């Protein structure tokens, strides 16, 4: 007997930008006739992919293209990739929220999904009524749902508001109830998107613990999408790396995370709005050379190049520096220098951010750039847009090379001895 929970074969999903219709009734009929025969849409162009940084002659975007993989029963699988890689589209297809353009999915068991906040809940119904509605959708009897009701309410912590319409819930309450319903009702497959980011840290930890219990203790299959590599690594054994709508790699979670973090598009970044264009990010050494390896005795500098399209642009940015296990080492943002940004004129500007020597531990580091308004409104997060390696400088360590030292940073203090 096969133990495969989900099998995806030649799966593709195309979206048409702009106007949805083909322009004529005859073409719409041809498209409909092809679909009922199980044939590919005759008006989709071949070869387009979901690369958001390039323009195309076609108005068709392949969010997913020729996806193939298998997931065994009881596996906890992380799905990782940059924004626009196709992660959420894949989960929607697996959850049967949307249909694939081509390909097929076969699987065993009922699927409980936690996708975008609000998916699967009726806003006019109370929390209690939505629990029974979700259970009914999964094919559960009323008595089965009633048996799980107390567990769900206790986990979500919303007993006081159980009979209040969910449209009055805060986003945090909504997510807590949605996760509790998805995790506790009797489904064989649990699909969780990045919505856990809405909850507080304590609830996220609680959710990860519950997903581990669901996967290891109950033998249910879990698919988990997250940008938090620590959560993926601690919870999942396997991972699927998506890039531009295609499967880049499948395998051991540690190996896949390392591959994902190190396959970055160096230097060039791409973001544009009415005020500015973000063009590049680089690591420079003391001689102004672009480098990808430094010693922790060097004073590195991060350079961000931005072209402003108006005087006094409404812009700011934050440089987030992560280590190899995706722990946040530090965050540097332009809120500290807003007075300078408000004086910028039309043209190209380079922001230089220096780092003190002997501050970073040996290891691999990754930079994400958060672009925002001066008021803090987030425009875009460009993940893992630059990676570099720091090597230990054994000279300041007394000539003894020890590699990576304990801790997130590696200070070499000037220790003074005073004899009394």
GROMACS .gro file of C-alpha atoms in nm:
model
  420
    1UNK     CA    1   0.000   0.000   0.000
    2UNK     CA    2   0.138   0.338  -0.102
    3UNK     CA    3   0.210   0.590   0.175
    4UNK     CA    4   0.205   0.895  -0.056
    5UNK     CA    5  -0.023   1.169   0.083
    6UNK     CA    6   0.012   1.419  -0.205
    7UNK     CA    7   0.140   1.362  -0.558
    8UNK     CA    8   0.179   1.658  -0.793
    9UNK     CA    9   0.243   1.593  -1.162
   10UNK     CA   10   0.326   1.850  -1.431
   11UNK     CA   11   0.135   2.119  -1.241
   12UNK     CA   12   0.114   2.467  -1.394
   13UNK     CA   13  -0.094   2.774  -1.320
   14UNK     CA   14  -0.128   3.071  -1.555
   15UNK     CA   15  -0.283   3.406  -1.479
   16UNK     CA   16  -0.383   3.658  -1.740
   17UNK     CA   17  -0.291   4.016  -1.658
   18UNK     CA   18  -0.542   4.292  -1.720
   19UNK     CA   19  -0.863   4.201  -1.902
   20UNK     CA   20  -0.972   3.842  -1.834
   21UNK     CA   21  -1.170   3.768  -2.152
   22UNK     CA   22  -0.998   3.675  -2.479
   23UNK     CA   23  -1.179   3.948  -2.667
   24UNK     CA   24  -1.431   3.746  -2.871
   25UNK     CA   25  -1.708   3.498  -2.794
   26UNK     CA   26  -1.561   3.247  -3.041
   27UNK     CA   27  -1.225   3.246  -2.859
   28UNK     CA   28  -1.398   3.209  -2.523
   29UNK     CA   29  -1.589   2.909  -2.663
   30UNK     CA   30  -1.263   2.755  -2.793
   31UNK     CA   31  -1.110   2.798  -2.447
   32UNK     CA   32  -1.415   2.640  -2.280
   33UNK     CA   33  -1.417   2.348  -2.526
   34UNK     CA   34  -1.045   2.283  -2.465
   35UNK     CA   35  -1.100   2.285  -2.090
   36UNK     CA   36  -1.386   2.029  -2.090
   37UNK     CA   37  -1.169   1.797  -2.305
   38UNK     CA   38  -0.884   1.832  -2.055
   39UNK     CA   39  -0.666   2.015  -2.310
   40UNK     CA   40  -0.438   2.314  -2.252
   41UNK     CA   41  -0.577   2.663  -2.311
   42UNK     CA   42  -0.503   2.738  -2.681
   43UNK     CA   43  -0.449   3.109  -2.612
   44UNK     CA   44  -0.178   3.078  -2.348
   45UNK     CA   45   0.172   3.154  -2.469
   46UNK     CA   46   0.454   2.910  -2.413
   47UNK     CA   47   0.767   2.995  -2.217
   48UNK     CA   48   0.650   3.281  -1.996
   49UNK     CA   49   0.739   3.256  -1.628
   50UNK     CA   50   0.675   3.448  -1.310
   51UNK     CA   51   0.982   3.671  -1.300
   52UNK     CA   52   0.857   3.999  -1.156
   53UNK     CA   53   1.176   4.184  -1.245
   54UNK     CA   54   1.144   4.143  -1.622
   55UNK     CA   55   0.886   4.268  -1.866
   56UNK     CA   56   0.723   4.037  -2.118
   57UNK     CA   57   0.540   4.080  -2.447
   58UNK     CA   58   0.271   3.846  -2.320
   59UNK     CA   59  -0.005   3.935  -2.076
   60UNK     CA   60   0.003   3.580  -1.939
   61UNK     CA   61   0.211   3.499  -1.631
   62UNK     CA   62   0.288   3.141  -1.528
   63UNK     CA   63   0.275   3.157  -1.150
   64UNK     CA   64   0.372   2.787  -1.147
   65UNK     CA   65   0.529   2.590  -1.433
   66UNK     CA   66   0.577   2.211  -1.459
   67UNK     CA   67   0.580   2.135  -1.085
   68UNK     CA   68   0.644   1.773  -0.981
   69UNK     CA   69   0.689   1.633  -0.630
   70UNK     CA   70   0.560   1.372  -0.384
   71UNK     CA   71   0.491   1.405  -0.012
   72UNK     CA   72   0.462   1.100   0.212
   73UNK     CA   73   0.201   1.058   0.483
   74UNK     CA   74   0.312   1.205   0.815
   75UNK     CA   75   0.579   1.428   0.660
   76UNK     CA   76   0.624   1.790   0.773
   77UNK     CA   77   0.735   1.978   0.463
   78UNK     CA   78   0.843   2.342   0.442
   79UNK     CA   79   0.787   2.537   0.122
   80UNK     CA   80   1.033   2.823   0.082
   81UNK     CA   81   1.114   3.084  -0.180
   82UNK     CA   82   1.117   3.457  -0.235
   83UNK     CA   83   0.803   3.670  -0.276
   84UNK     CA   84   0.637   3.581  -0.606
   85UNK     CA   85   0.795   3.235  -0.624
   86UNK     CA   86   0.450   3.069  -0.637
   87UNK     CA   87   0.426   2.937  -0.280
   88UNK     CA   88   0.079   3.069  -0.200
   89UNK     CA   89  -0.053   2.974  -0.545
   90UNK     CA   90   0.065   2.616  -0.489
   91UNK     CA   91  -0.110   2.598  -0.151
   92UNK     CA   92  -0.433   2.737  -0.300
   93UNK     CA   93  -0.428   2.469  -0.569
   94UNK     CA   94  -0.356   2.194  -0.316
   95UNK     CA   95  -0.640   2.331  -0.100
   96UNK     CA   96  -0.872   2.337  -0.406
   97UNK     CA   97  -0.929   2.712  -0.366
   98UNK     CA   98  -0.823   2.755  -0.729
   99UNK     CA   99  -0.778   2.510  -1.016
  100UNK     CA  100  -0.453   2.438  -1.202
  101UNK     CA  101  -0.419   2.538  -1.567
  102UNK     CA  102  -0.249   2.207  -1.650
  103UNK     CA  103  -0.136   1.900  -1.460
  104UNK     CA  104  -0.298   1.699  -1.184
  105UNK     CA  105  -0.290   1.640  -0.809
  106UNK     CA  106  -0.372   1.315  -0.635
  107UNK     CA  107  -0.389   1.274  -0.260
  108UNK     CA  108  -0.529   1.080   0.032
  109UNK     CA  109  -0.752   1.226   0.295
  110UNK     CA  110  -0.925   1.548   0.388
  111UNK     CA  111  -0.735   1.877   0.371
  112UNK     CA  112  -0.764   2.154   0.631
  113UNK     CA  113  -0.613   2.482   0.512
  114UNK     CA  114  -0.506   2.800   0.684
  115UNK     CA  115  -0.423   3.041   0.403
  116UNK     CA  116  -0.496   3.415   0.404
  117UNK     CA  117  -0.664   3.566   0.708
  118UNK     CA  118  -1.038   3.513   0.667
  119UNK     CA  119  -1.027   3.225   0.419
  120UNK     CA  120  -1.301   2.975   0.499
  121UNK     CA  121  -1.483   3.187   0.759
  122UNK     CA  122  -1.815   3.363   0.706
  123UNK     CA  123  -1.787   3.711   0.862
  124UNK     CA  124  -2.155   3.728   0.967
  125UNK     CA  125  -2.144   3.398   1.156
  126UNK     CA  126  -2.017   3.364   1.512
  127UNK     CA  127  -1.699   3.183   1.607
  128UNK     CA  128  -1.903   2.882   1.720
  129UNK     CA  129  -2.101   2.869   1.394
  130UNK     CA  130  -1.783   2.897   1.186
  131UNK     CA  131  -1.630   2.603   1.373
  132UNK     CA  132  -1.929   2.385   1.280
  133UNK     CA  133  -1.930   2.521   0.924
  134UNK     CA  134  -1.562   2.433   0.873
  135UNK     CA  135  -1.616   2.087   1.019
  136UNK     CA  136  -1.912   2.027   0.787
  137UNK     CA  137  -1.700   2.132   0.486
  138UNK     CA  138  -1.446   1.868   0.591
  139UNK     CA  139  -1.725   1.609   0.598
  140UNK     CA  140  -1.742   1.573   0.977
  141UNK     CA  141  -2.062   1.496   1.167
  142UNK     CA  142  -2.201   1.743   1.419
  143UNK     CA  143  -2.119   1.509   1.712
  144UNK     CA  144  -1.756   1.480   1.597
  145UNK     CA  145  -1.720   1.859   1.586
  146UNK     CA  146  -1.894   1.897   1.924
  147UNK     CA  147  -1.638   1.659   2.073
  148UNK     CA  148  -1.353   1.886   1.957
  149UNK     CA  149  -1.523   2.217   2.040
  150UNK     CA  150  -1.380   2.268   2.390
  151UNK     CA  151  -1.025   2.191   2.271
  152UNK     CA  152  -1.056   2.440   1.984
  153UNK     CA  153  -1.194   2.719   2.204
  154UNK     CA  154  -0.935   2.660   2.474
  155UNK     CA  155  -0.645   2.664   2.223
  156UNK     CA  156  -0.770   2.982   2.054
  157UNK     CA  157  -0.840   3.157   2.385
  158UNK     CA  158  -1.160   3.322   2.257
  159UNK     CA  159  -1.421   3.168   2.489
  160UNK     CA  160  -1.563   3.509   2.581
  161UNK     CA  161  -1.622   3.596   2.214
  162UNK     CA  162  -1.732   3.252   2.089
  163UNK     CA  163  -2.085   3.370   2.005
  164UNK     CA  164  -1.977   3.705   1.857
  165UNK     CA  165  -1.972   3.744   1.473
  166UNK     CA  166  -1.613   3.693   1.356
  167UNK     CA  167  -1.625   4.017   1.155
  168UNK     CA  168  -1.579   4.190   1.492
  169UNK     CA  169  -1.265   3.988   1.575
  170UNK     CA  170  -0.920   4.144   1.559
  171UNK     CA  171  -0.680   3.992   1.306
  172UNK     CA  172  -0.502   3.812   1.592
  173UNK     CA  173  -0.825   3.656   1.723
  174UNK     CA  174  -0.921   3.558   1.369
  175UNK     CA  175  -0.593   3.377   1.313
  176UNK     CA  176  -0.599   3.206   1.653
  177UNK     CA  177  -0.945   3.063   1.587
  178UNK     CA  178  -0.867   2.973   1.226
  179UNK     CA  179  -0.552   2.784   1.326
  180UNK     CA  180  -0.726   2.609   1.614
  181UNK     CA  181  -1.005   2.491   1.381
  182UNK     CA  182  -0.763   2.373   1.111
  183UNK     CA  183  -0.534   2.191   1.356
  184UNK     CA  184  -0.798   2.021   1.571
  185UNK     CA  185  -1.060   1.905   1.322
  186UNK     CA  186  -0.999   1.560   1.184
  187UNK     CA  187  -0.817   1.615   0.856
  188UNK     CA  188  -0.534   1.401   0.723
  189UNK     CA  189  -0.347   1.694   0.565
  190UNK     CA  190  -0.288   2.036   0.726
  191UNK     CA  191  -0.177   2.327   0.504
  192UNK     CA  192  -0.053   2.645   0.676
  193UNK     CA  193   0.054   2.964   0.500
  194UNK     CA  194   0.250   3.258   0.647
  195UNK     CA  195  -0.058   3.386   0.834
  196UNK     CA  196   0.102   3.289   1.167
  197UNK     CA  197   0.302   3.611   1.132
  198UNK     CA  198  -0.013   3.794   1.247
  199UNK     CA  199  -0.011   3.629   1.588
  200UNK     CA  200   0.212   3.721   1.879
  201UNK     CA  201   0.537   3.536   1.954
  202UNK     CA  202   0.382   3.322   2.227
  203UNK     CA  203   0.098   3.208   2.002
  204UNK     CA  204   0.338   3.135   1.712
  205UNK     CA  205   0.537   2.909   1.945
  206UNK     CA  206   0.214   2.742   2.052
  207UNK     CA  207   0.117   2.687   1.687
  208UNK     CA  208   0.453   2.533   1.598
  209UNK     CA  209   0.422   2.301   1.896
  210UNK     CA  210   0.075   2.197   1.784
  211UNK     CA  211   0.191   2.137   1.426
  212UNK     CA  212   0.472   1.917   1.559
  213UNK     CA  213   0.218   1.722   1.765
  214UNK     CA  214  -0.011   1.689   1.462
  215UNK     CA  215   0.271   1.562   1.240
  216UNK     CA  216   0.472   1.340   1.478
  217UNK     CA  217   0.209   1.236   1.729
  218UNK     CA  218  -0.095   1.196   1.504
  219UNK     CA  219   0.085   1.104   1.182
  220UNK     CA  220  -0.084   1.377   0.979
  221UNK     CA  221   0.084   1.545   0.684
  222UNK     CA  222   0.173   1.915   0.724
  223UNK     CA  223   0.272   2.167   0.455
  224UNK     CA  224   0.412   2.487   0.598
  225UNK     CA  225   0.501   2.809   0.414
  226UNK     CA  226   0.707   3.061   0.608
  227UNK     CA  227   0.983   3.319   0.560
  228UNK     CA  228   1.108   3.230   0.908
  229UNK     CA  229   1.388   2.982   0.837
  230UNK     CA  230   1.427   2.903   1.207
  231UNK     CA  231   1.064   2.788   1.225
  232UNK     CA  232   1.099   2.586   0.903
  233UNK     CA  233   1.420   2.420   1.021
  234UNK     CA  234   1.297   2.339   1.371
  235UNK     CA  235   0.966   2.194   1.255
  236UNK     CA  236   1.021   2.038   0.908
  237UNK     CA  237   1.242   1.751   0.796
  238UNK     CA  238   1.198   1.814   0.424
  239UNK     CA  239   1.165   2.129   0.216
  240UNK     CA  240   1.069   2.238  -0.135
  241UNK     CA  241   1.251   2.540  -0.279
  242UNK     CA  242   1.045   2.734  -0.538
  243UNK     CA  243   1.198   2.996  -0.767
  244UNK     CA  244   1.009   3.190  -1.036
  245UNK     CA  245   0.727   2.937  -1.031
  246UNK     CA  246   0.946   2.628  -1.068
  247UNK     CA  247   1.081   2.368  -0.827
  248UNK     CA  248   1.447   2.454  -0.782
  249UNK     CA  249   1.529   2.181  -0.531
  250UNK     CA  250   1.364   1.924  -0.303
  251UNK     CA  251   1.532   1.747  -0.013
  252UNK     CA  252   1.661   1.767   0.342
  253UNK     CA  253   1.545   2.086   0.511
  254UNK     CA  254   1.893   2.202   0.626
  255UNK     CA  255   2.038   2.151   0.279
  256UNK     CA  256   1.749   2.329   0.106
  257UNK     CA  257   1.758   2.630   0.342
  258UNK     CA  258   2.132   2.666   0.285
  259UNK     CA  259   2.079   2.646  -0.091
  260UNK     CA  260   1.797   2.904  -0.078
  261UNK     CA  261   1.992   3.153   0.131
  262UNK     CA  262   2.303   3.129  -0.086
  263UNK     CA  263   2.133   3.148  -0.426
  264UNK     CA  264   2.079   3.522  -0.426
  265UNK     CA  265   2.089   3.763  -0.714
  266UNK     CA  266   2.395   3.964  -0.614
  267UNK     CA  267   2.406   4.342  -0.622
  268UNK     CA  268   2.102   4.418  -0.841
  269UNK     CA  269   1.771   4.490  -0.671
  270UNK     CA  270   1.457   4.602  -0.844
  271UNK     CA  271   1.185   4.820  -0.696
  272UNK     CA  272   1.018   5.132  -0.836
  273UNK     CA  273   0.735   5.358  -0.732
  274UNK     CA  274   0.642   5.718  -0.810
  275UNK     CA  275   0.910   5.859  -0.575
  276UNK     CA  276   1.222   5.643  -0.620
  277UNK     CA  277   1.394   5.342  -0.776
  278UNK     CA  278   1.605   5.103  -0.565
  279UNK     CA  279   1.888   4.986  -0.792
  280UNK     CA  280   2.160   4.793  -0.606
  281UNK     CA  281   2.310   4.683  -0.277
  282UNK     CA  282   2.678   4.595  -0.228
  283UNK     CA  283   2.933   4.506   0.038
  284UNK     CA  284   3.253   4.711   0.007
  285UNK     CA  285   3.589   4.663   0.173
  286UNK     CA  286   3.824   4.944   0.280
  287UNK     CA  287   3.954   4.975  -0.080
  288UNK     CA  288   3.601   5.021  -0.218
  289UNK     CA  289   3.604   4.679  -0.385
  290UNK     CA  290   3.282   4.474  -0.394
  291UNK     CA  291   3.347   4.165  -0.183
  292UNK     CA  292   3.167   3.851  -0.074
  293UNK     CA  293   3.426   3.739   0.183
  294UNK     CA  294   3.585   3.953   0.457
  295UNK     CA  295   3.765   3.894   0.785
  296UNK     CA  296   3.608   4.024   1.101
  297UNK     CA  297   3.910   4.254   1.135
  298UNK     CA  298   3.799   4.451   0.829
  299UNK     CA  299   3.566   4.747   0.847
  300UNK     CA  300   3.300   4.652   0.596
  301UNK     CA  301   3.048   4.894   0.448
  302UNK     CA  302   2.706   4.830   0.299
  303UNK     CA  303   2.618   5.054   0.004
  304UNK     CA  304   2.260   5.100  -0.116
  305UNK     CA  305   2.206   5.289  -0.442
  306UNK     CA  306   1.874   5.464  -0.490
  307UNK     CA  307   1.760   5.692  -0.774
  308UNK     CA  308   1.505   5.955  -0.674
  309UNK     CA  309   1.242   6.068  -0.925
  310UNK     CA  310   1.115   6.368  -0.727
  311UNK     CA  311   1.259   6.622  -0.485
  312UNK     CA  312   1.202   6.537  -0.118
  313UNK     CA  313   1.094   6.175  -0.191
  314UNK     CA  314   0.870   5.989   0.051
  315UNK     CA  315   1.112   5.705   0.114
  316UNK     CA  316   1.315   5.518   0.371
  317UNK     CA  317   1.470   5.176   0.408
  318UNK     CA  318   1.587   4.923   0.662
  319UNK     CA  319   1.883   4.687   0.623
  320UNK     CA  320   1.814   4.360   0.808
  321UNK     CA  321   2.121   4.142   0.865
  322UNK     CA  322   2.063   3.770   0.932
  323UNK     CA  323   2.307   3.493   1.016
  324UNK     CA  324   2.306   3.147   0.856
  325UNK     CA  325   2.031   3.014   1.079
  326UNK     CA  326   1.820   3.318   0.984
  327UNK     CA  327   1.845   3.480   1.327
  328UNK     CA  328   1.823   3.859   1.305
  329UNK     CA  329   2.165   3.999   1.402
  330UNK     CA  330   2.085   4.368   1.364
  331UNK     CA  331   1.859   4.613   1.185
  332UNK     CA  332   1.970   4.952   1.056
  333UNK     CA  333   1.707   5.194   0.929
  334UNK     CA  334   1.691   5.545   0.789
  335UNK     CA  335   1.455   5.673   1.058
  336UNK     CA  336   1.774   5.790   1.226
  337UNK     CA  337   1.857   6.017   0.929
  338UNK     CA  338   1.514   6.125   0.803
  339UNK     CA  339   1.623   6.488   0.801
  340UNK     CA  340   1.884   6.403   0.536
  341UNK     CA  341   1.644   6.205   0.319
  342UNK     CA  342   1.389   6.486   0.321
  343UNK     CA  343   1.650   6.711   0.156
  344UNK     CA  344   1.724   6.477  -0.135
  345UNK     CA  345   1.681   6.611  -0.487
  346UNK     CA  346   1.617   6.426  -0.814
  347UNK     CA  347   1.917   6.208  -0.900
  348UNK     CA  348   2.119   5.903  -0.792
  349UNK     CA  349   2.224   5.870  -0.429
  350UNK     CA  350   2.443   5.617  -0.251
  351UNK     CA  351   2.380   5.542   0.115
  352UNK     CA  352   2.692   5.411   0.291
  353UNK     CA  353   2.642   5.215   0.614
  354UNK     CA  354   2.972   5.131   0.796
  355UNK     CA  355   3.018   4.833   1.027
  356UNK     CA  356   3.274   4.835   1.305
  357UNK     CA  357   3.554   4.578   1.272
  358UNK     CA  358   3.553   4.278   1.510
  359UNK     CA  359   3.178   4.276   1.549
  360UNK     CA  360   3.052   3.987   1.332
  361UNK     CA  361   3.117   3.627   1.416
  362UNK     CA  362   3.261   3.388   1.157
  363UNK     CA  363   2.993   3.252   0.928
  364UNK     CA  364   2.760   3.328   0.639
  365UNK     CA  365   2.535   3.636   0.648
  366UNK     CA  366   2.235   3.742   0.442
  367UNK     CA  367   2.085   4.088   0.392
  368UNK     CA  368   1.719   4.171   0.335
  369UNK     CA  369   1.620   4.523   0.237
  370UNK     CA  370   1.290   4.667   0.362
  371UNK     CA  371   1.173   4.965   0.154
  372UNK     CA  372   0.921   5.196   0.315
  373UNK     CA  373   0.781   5.547   0.333
  374UNK     CA  374   0.916   5.803   0.579
  375UNK     CA  375   0.605   5.737   0.786
  376UNK     CA  376   0.689   5.365   0.803
  377UNK     CA  377   0.442   5.225   0.547
  378UNK     CA  378   0.605   4.915   0.398
  379UNK     CA  379   0.641   4.912   0.018
  380UNK     CA  380   0.844   4.597  -0.038
  381UNK     CA  381   1.075   4.344   0.130
  382UNK     CA  382   1.359   4.230  -0.096
  383UNK     CA  383   1.473   3.910   0.075
  384UNK     CA  384   1.828   3.773   0.071
  385UNK     CA  385   1.944   4.035  -0.179
  386UNK     CA  386   2.309   3.997  -0.077
  387UNK     CA  387   2.510   3.723   0.095
  388UNK     CA  388   2.864   3.739   0.229
  389UNK     CA  389   3.102   3.535   0.445
  390UNK     CA  390   3.297   3.654   0.749
  391UNK     CA  391   3.620   3.472   0.841
  392UNK     CA  392   3.779   3.486   1.185
  393UNK     CA  393   4.096   3.697   1.217
  394UNK     CA  394   4.331   3.490   1.428
  395UNK     CA  395   4.580   3.779   1.474
  396UNK     CA  396   4.366   3.953   1.734
  397UNK     CA  397   4.294   3.614   1.897
  398UNK     CA  398   4.659   3.569   1.991
  399UNK     CA  399   4.739   3.380   1.671
  400UNK     CA  400   4.507   3.090   1.757
  401UNK     CA  401   4.239   3.025   1.496
  402UNK     CA  402   3.919   2.900   1.655
  403UNK     CA  403   3.665   2.955   1.377
  404UNK     CA  404   3.319   3.050   1.493
  405UNK     CA  405   3.298   3.169   1.852
  406UNK     CA  406   2.987   3.123   2.068
  407UNK     CA  407   2.718   3.387   2.032
  408UNK     CA  408   2.568   3.595   1.752
  409UNK     CA  409   2.848   3.854   1.752
  410UNK     CA  410   3.223   3.835   1.806
  411UNK     CA  411   3.363   4.123   2.009
  412UNK     CA  412   3.735   4.161   2.081
  413UNK     CA  413   3.737   4.402   2.376
  414UNK     CA  414   4.037   4.595   2.499
  415UNK     CA  415   4.067   4.437   2.844
  416UNK     CA  416   4.256   4.642   3.103
  417UNK     CA  417   4.409   4.490   3.413
  418UNK     CA  418   4.436   4.698   3.727
  419UNK     CA  419   4.628   4.550   4.017
  420UNK     CA  420   4.515   4.682   4.353
   0.00000   0.00000   0.00000
